[in-house]
Coordinates of C-alpha atoms in Angstrom, one line a residue:
M1 CA 0.0 0.0 0.0
Q2 CA 1.4 3.4 -1.0
F3 CA 1.5 6.3 1.3
K4 CA -0.5 9.3 0.0
D5 CA 0.8 12.9 0.5
Y6 CA -2.5 14.7 0.2
Y7 CA -0.9 18.2 0.6
E8 CA 1.4 17.5 -2.3
T9 CA -1.5 16.2 -4.4
L10 CA -3.3 19.6 -4.0
G11 CA -0.1 21.6 -4.1
V12 CA -0.7 23.3 -0.8
A13 CA 1.4 23.7 2.4
K14 CA 0.6 21.7 5.5
D15 CA -0.5 24.9 7.3
A16 CA -2.9 25.9 4.4
T17 CA -6.3 27.3 5.4
Q18 CA -9.5 25.7 4.4
A19 CA -10.0 28.5 1.9
D20 CA -6.6 27.7 0.4
I21 CA -7.5 24.0 0.2
K22 CA -10.8 24.8 -1.5
K23 CA -9.2 27.1 -4.0
A24 CA -6.5 24.6 -4.9
F25 CA -9.1 21.8 -5.3
R26 CA -11.3 24.0 -7.6
K27 CA -8.3 25.0 -9.7
L28 CA -7.2 21.4 -10.2
A29 CA -10.7 20.0 -10.6
R30 CA -11.5 22.4 -13.5
V31 CA -8.5 20.9 -15.3
H32 CA -9.0 17.2 -14.5
H33 CA -12.7 16.7 -13.5
P34 CA -14.3 14.5 -16.2
D35 CA -17.6 16.4 -15.9
V36 CA -15.9 19.8 -16.5
N37 CA -13.1 19.2 -19.0
K38 CA -14.4 16.7 -21.5
E39 CA -11.7 17.4 -24.1
R40 CA -8.9 15.8 -22.0
D41 CA -8.0 12.1 -22.3
K42 CA -10.7 10.4 -20.3
K43 CA -8.7 7.8 -18.5
T44 CA -5.8 10.1 -17.6
A45 CA -8.3 12.8 -16.4
E46 CA -10.3 10.3 -14.3
A47 CA -7.2 8.8 -12.7
K48 CA -5.8 12.3 -11.8
F49 CA -9.2 13.5 -10.5
K50 CA -9.6 10.5 -8.2
E51 CA -6.3 11.5 -6.5
I52 CA -7.5 15.1 -6.2
N53 CA -10.9 14.2 -4.9
E54 CA -9.5 11.8 -2.3
A55 CA -7.0 14.5 -1.1
Y56 CA -9.8 17.1 -0.9
E57 CA -12.1 14.6 0.9
V58 CA -9.6 14.3 3.7
L59 CA -8.1 17.8 3.9
S60 CA -11.5 19.6 3.7
D61 CA -12.9 17.6 6.6
P62 CA -11.5 19.0 9.9
E63 CA -11.7 15.6 11.7
K64 CA -10.1 13.6 8.8
R65 CA -7.4 16.3 8.4
K66 CA -6.6 16.2 12.1
K67 CA -6.2 12.4 12.0
Y68 CA -4.1 12.7 8.8
D69 CA -1.8 15.4 10.4
T70 CA -1.4 13.3 13.6
L71 CA -0.5 10.3 11.5
G72 CA 2.0 12.2 9.4
A73 CA 3.3 14.7 12.0
D74 CA 6.9 13.5 11.7
W75 CA 7.1 12.4 8.1
E76 CA 9.2 15.3 6.9
R77 CA 12.8 14.5 7.6
G78 CA 15.9 15.8 5.9
G79 CA 13.9 18.2 3.7
A80 CA 12.2 15.3 1.9
Q81 CA 8.7 14.1 2.5
Q82 CA 8.6 10.5 3.7
P83 CA 5.8 8.3 5.0
P84 CA 5.4 8.8 8.8
P85 CA 7.1 6.5 11.2
N86 CA 5.1 3.2 11.9
W87 CA 2.4 4.1 9.5
Q88 CA 2.4 0.5 8.2
D89 CA 1.6 -0.6 11.7
F90 CA -1.4 1.6 11.7
A91 CA -2.4 0.2 8.3
Q92 CA -2.1 -3.4 9.4
R93 CA -4.3 -2.7 12.4
G94 CA -6.8 -0.9 10.3
A95 CA -7.1 -3.4 7.5
G96 CA -7.9 -6.4 9.7
R97 CA -9.6 -9.6 8.5
A98 CA -13.3 -10.3 8.6
G99 CA -14.3 -13.5 10.4
G100 CA -17.0 -16.0 9.7
P101 CA -17.9 -17.9 6.5
G102 CA -16.0 -16.5 3.5
G103 CA -14.0 -14.2 5.8
G104 CA -10.8 -12.5 4.5
E105 CA -9.5 -9.3 3.1
F106 CA -11.0 -7.8 0.0
H107 CA -9.2 -5.3 -2.2
F108 CA -11.1 -3.3 -4.8
G109 CA -10.2 -1.4 -8.0
G110 CA -12.2 1.0 -10.1
T111 CA -14.2 2.4 -7.2
G112 CA -12.3 5.7 -7.0
F113 CA -10.7 5.2 -3.6
S114 CA -7.1 4.0 -2.9
D115 CA -6.1 1.4 -0.3
F116 CA -4.6 4.2 1.8
F117 CA -7.9 6.0 2.0
E118 CA -9.8 2.8 2.7
T119 CA -7.5 1.9 5.6
F120 CA -7.3 5.3 7.4
F121 CA -10.5 7.1 6.5
G122 CA -13.0 4.5 5.5
G123 CA -13.8 3.2 9.0
R124 CA -11.5 0.1 9.2
G125 CA -8.8 2.1 10.9
G126 CA -11.1 3.4 13.6
G127 CA -12.1 6.5 11.7
G128 CA -15.8 6.0 12.5
G129 CA -18.6 5.1 10.3
R130 CA -19.0 2.1 8.0
S131 CA -15.9 1.0 6.1
P132 CA -15.9 1.5 2.3
F133 CA -14.5 -2.0 2.1
T134 CA -16.0 -4.3 4.7
Q135 CA -18.0 -7.4 5.4
F136 CA -21.0 -7.9 7.5
D137 CA -23.1 -10.9 8.6
P138 CA -26.4 -11.1 6.8
D139 CA -29.6 -12.4 8.3
D140 CA -29.1 -15.8 6.6
G141 CA -32.0 -17.6 8.2
T142 CA -30.1 -20.6 9.4
S143 CA -32.2 -23.0 11.3
G144 CA -29.6 -24.4 13.6
F145 CA -30.2 -27.9 12.4
G146 CA -27.3 -28.3 10.0
T147 CA -28.6 -25.9 7.3
P148 CA -25.6 -24.5 5.3
S149 CA -24.9 -20.9 6.3
R150 CA -24.9 -18.2 3.7
G151 CA -21.6 -16.4 2.9
Q152 CA -21.1 -12.9 4.2
D153 CA -22.1 -9.8 2.2
V154 CA -19.3 -7.5 1.1
E155 CA -19.7 -3.8 0.9
A156 CA -17.6 -1.1 -0.8
D157 CA -18.0 2.6 -1.5
I158 CA -17.9 3.7 -5.1
M159 CA -17.2 7.3 -6.2
V160 CA -19.9 8.6 -8.7
T161 CA -19.7 11.9 -10.5
L162 CA -22.7 14.2 -10.7
D163 CA -22.7 13.6 -14.5
E164 CA -23.0 9.9 -13.9
A165 CA -25.8 10.5 -11.3
I166 CA -27.8 12.4 -14.0
N167 CA -27.1 10.3 -17.1
G168 CA -26.0 6.9 -15.7
S169 CA -22.9 5.0 -16.8
K170 CA -21.2 1.7 -16.9
R171 CA -18.1 1.0 -14.8
Q172 CA -15.6 -1.8 -14.3
V173 CA -15.0 -2.8 -10.7
S174 CA -12.3 -5.3 -9.8
L175 CA -12.2 -7.4 -6.7
R176 CA -9.3 -9.5 -5.3
R177 CA -10.1 -11.9 -2.5
S178 CA -7.2 -12.7 -0.2
E179 CA -8.1 -16.4 0.0
A180 CA -8.4 -16.8 -3.7
G181 CA -5.8 -14.4 -5.0
R182 CA -7.3 -14.1 -8.5
L183 CA -8.6 -10.8 -9.8
E184 CA -12.4 -10.7 -10.6
T185 CA -13.8 -8.0 -12.8
Y186 CA -17.5 -6.9 -12.9
N187 CA -19.3 -4.6 -15.3
V188 CA -21.4 -2.4 -13.0
T189 CA -24.3 -0.2 -14.2
I190 CA -24.6 3.1 -12.4
P191 CA -28.3 3.9 -13.0
A192 CA -29.4 7.4 -14.1
G193 CA -31.0 9.1 -11.0
V194 CA -28.8 7.3 -8.5
H195 CA -28.5 9.2 -5.2
E196 CA -26.0 9.5 -2.4
G197 CA -26.0 6.5 -0.1
Q198 CA -27.8 4.3 -2.6
R199 CA -26.6 0.7 -2.7
I200 CA -26.0 -1.2 -5.9
R201 CA -26.3 -4.9 -5.5
L202 CA -24.4 -7.6 -7.2
A203 CA -26.1 -10.8 -6.2
G204 CA -23.9 -13.8 -5.2
Q205 CA -20.6 -11.9 -5.6
G206 CA -19.9 -11.5 -1.9
G207 CA -18.2 -13.9 0.5
K208 CA -18.3 -17.6 -0.2
S209 CA -19.9 -20.0 2.3
G210 CA -17.6 -22.4 3.9
R211 CA -20.3 -25.0 4.3
G212 CA -21.7 -25.3 0.9
G213 CA -24.4 -22.6 1.3
K214 CA -25.1 -19.7 -1.0
A215 CA -22.6 -16.9 -1.5
G216 CA -23.3 -13.5 0.0
D217 CA -23.9 -10.4 -2.1
L218 CA -21.6 -7.5 -3.1
Y219 CA -23.0 -4.0 -2.4
L220 CA -21.6 -0.8 -3.8
N221 CA -22.3 2.2 -1.7
V222 CA -22.7 5.4 -3.8
R223 CA -20.7 8.4 -2.7
F224 CA -20.7 11.5 -4.9
A225 CA -17.4 12.9 -6.0
Q226 CA -16.6 16.5 -5.1
H227 CA -17.3 19.1 -7.9
P228 CA -15.6 22.4 -8.5
D229 CA -18.8 24.2 -9.3
F230 CA -21.5 22.6 -7.2
R231 CA -22.3 21.6 -3.6
V232 CA -24.9 18.9 -3.1
E233 CA -27.8 19.6 -0.7
G234 CA -30.2 16.7 -0.8
H235 CA -31.5 16.7 -4.4
D236 CA -30.6 20.4 -4.9
L237 CA -27.3 21.8 -6.1
L238 CA -25.7 25.0 -4.8
H239 CA -23.4 27.2 -6.9
E240 CA -21.4 30.1 -5.6
H241 CA -21.1 32.9 -8.2
D242 CA -18.8 36.0 -8.0
L243 CA -20.7 39.1 -9.0
S244 CA -19.2 42.5 -10.0
P245 CA -20.4 45.4 -7.8
W246 CA -21.8 47.3 -10.9
T247 CA -23.9 44.3 -11.9
A248 CA -25.2 43.9 -8.4
V249 CA -26.2 47.6 -8.4
L250 CA -27.4 48.0 -12.0
G251 CA -28.6 44.5 -12.7
G252 CA -27.7 42.5 -15.8
E253 CA -27.2 39.0 -17.1
V254 CA -24.6 36.4 -16.2
R255 CA -23.7 32.9 -17.4
V256 CA -23.8 30.2 -14.7
P257 CA -22.8 26.5 -15.0
T258 CA -25.3 23.7 -14.9
L259 CA -24.9 19.9 -15.3
E260 CA -26.1 20.3 -18.9
G261 CA -23.9 23.3 -19.8
H262 CA -24.2 27.0 -19.1
A263 CA -27.5 28.9 -18.5
K264 CA -28.3 32.6 -18.5
L265 CA -29.4 34.1 -15.2
K266 CA -31.0 37.6 -14.9
I267 CA -29.7 39.7 -12.0
P268 CA -32.1 42.3 -10.8
P269 CA -30.9 45.8 -9.8
G270 CA -30.0 46.1 -6.2
T271 CA -28.9 42.5 -5.7
Q272 CA -27.5 41.9 -2.2
N273 CA -24.4 39.9 -1.2
G274 CA -25.5 36.3 -0.4
Q275 CA -28.8 36.5 -2.3
R276 CA -30.0 33.2 -3.8
F277 CA -31.5 32.7 -7.2
R278 CA -33.3 29.5 -8.2
L279 CA -33.1 27.6 -11.4
K280 CA -35.9 25.0 -11.4
Q281 CA -35.4 21.4 -12.3
R282 CA -31.6 21.8 -12.7
G283 CA -30.6 19.7 -9.7
L284 CA -30.5 15.9 -9.2
H285 CA -33.2 13.3 -9.8
Q286 CA -35.8 12.8 -7.2
T287 CA -38.3 9.9 -6.6
G288 CA -41.1 10.2 -9.2
G289 CA -39.0 11.5 -12.1
T290 CA -38.8 15.1 -11.0
R291 CA -35.5 16.9 -10.3
G292 CA -34.3 19.2 -7.6
D293 CA -33.3 22.8 -8.2
L294 CA -30.0 24.6 -8.7
Y295 CA -29.5 27.6 -6.4
V296 CA -27.0 30.3 -7.4
V297 CA -25.7 32.2 -4.4
V298 CA -24.0 35.5 -5.4
S299 CA -20.9 37.0 -3.7
I300 CA -20.1 40.6 -4.5
D301 CA -16.6 40.6 -5.9
V302 CA -14.9 43.8 -4.9
P303 CA -11.8 44.6 -7.0
A304 CA -8.6 44.3 -5.1
T305 CA -6.9 47.1 -7.1
I306 CA -8.2 50.0 -9.2
N307 CA -6.5 52.5 -11.5
D308 CA -6.7 56.3 -11.1
E309 CA -9.7 56.7 -13.4
Q310 CA -11.7 54.1 -11.5
R311 CA -10.7 55.6 -8.2
K312 CA -12.1 59.0 -9.2
L313 CA -15.4 57.3 -10.3
W314 CA -15.7 55.5 -6.9
E315 CA -14.9 58.7 -5.1
K316 CA -17.6 60.4 -7.1
L317 CA -20.1 57.7 -6.1
A318 CA -19.0 58.1 -2.5
E319 CA -19.8 61.9 -2.7
L320 CA -23.2 61.2 -4.1
G321 CA -23.9 58.9 -1.2

């Protein structure tokens, strides 16, 4: 398992603020996110974005970042970044082995998460919550009179982009079982309209029964990838848009991103900082075939520097009150 330097991935210092981390993620995501830059080589862009998304997932979460910083507090030695001391010991304790029928370690590929993330931030290493790669005992209905017990179900998180959530996709997910050693590959359909936390079931692809019973199932737990332009709130999307002061005062028209491209938004005169504008049916799918909404939240973008002519105009405005 390879150690991940998330600060290096985002190109920020270890003392970077949350604003710095968010800015770095957005800048990189606009280059590599498969939903945003569709002209880049798809495989290369997807691989790079998975690294960026994973780094942002950890560093943007105060609890995960604190855990990561504690883990790697002493990794910088001699001017070079090295894995922190004893991190492999943490990893071995975190990975563990599931007991019971069909027990063993499971390693996945194509889900969008690395082994390093699984171990330290997916729950196996004591990070809280359910592991992205874990097993659990099903209610197999054994009678207690020699009925073969069912194999354990296996569960893994899968990273899904918002474009996939809207349009659906097909993905290849690989699974290597420690007891078998061979690599198994599955073609997985991400259905259009999938939502955060939804479970995709692959029947009979979980843990094997040690007593001749049925195999368990494989469940893929949907987690939405971070997006540079949108934040997900239920079935709605939130977009933060910088607005020039003159447009806020005088009104006008701006272009805002949507999942289907750009849309025109009318800004009324006298728009206030933090004001929300609603674009109906531009969010994610809801039950019943409808979609949530896209909310555009404007932030008045005050220029950091102005020239002499602009200064005179602003001073004139100040005089007029």
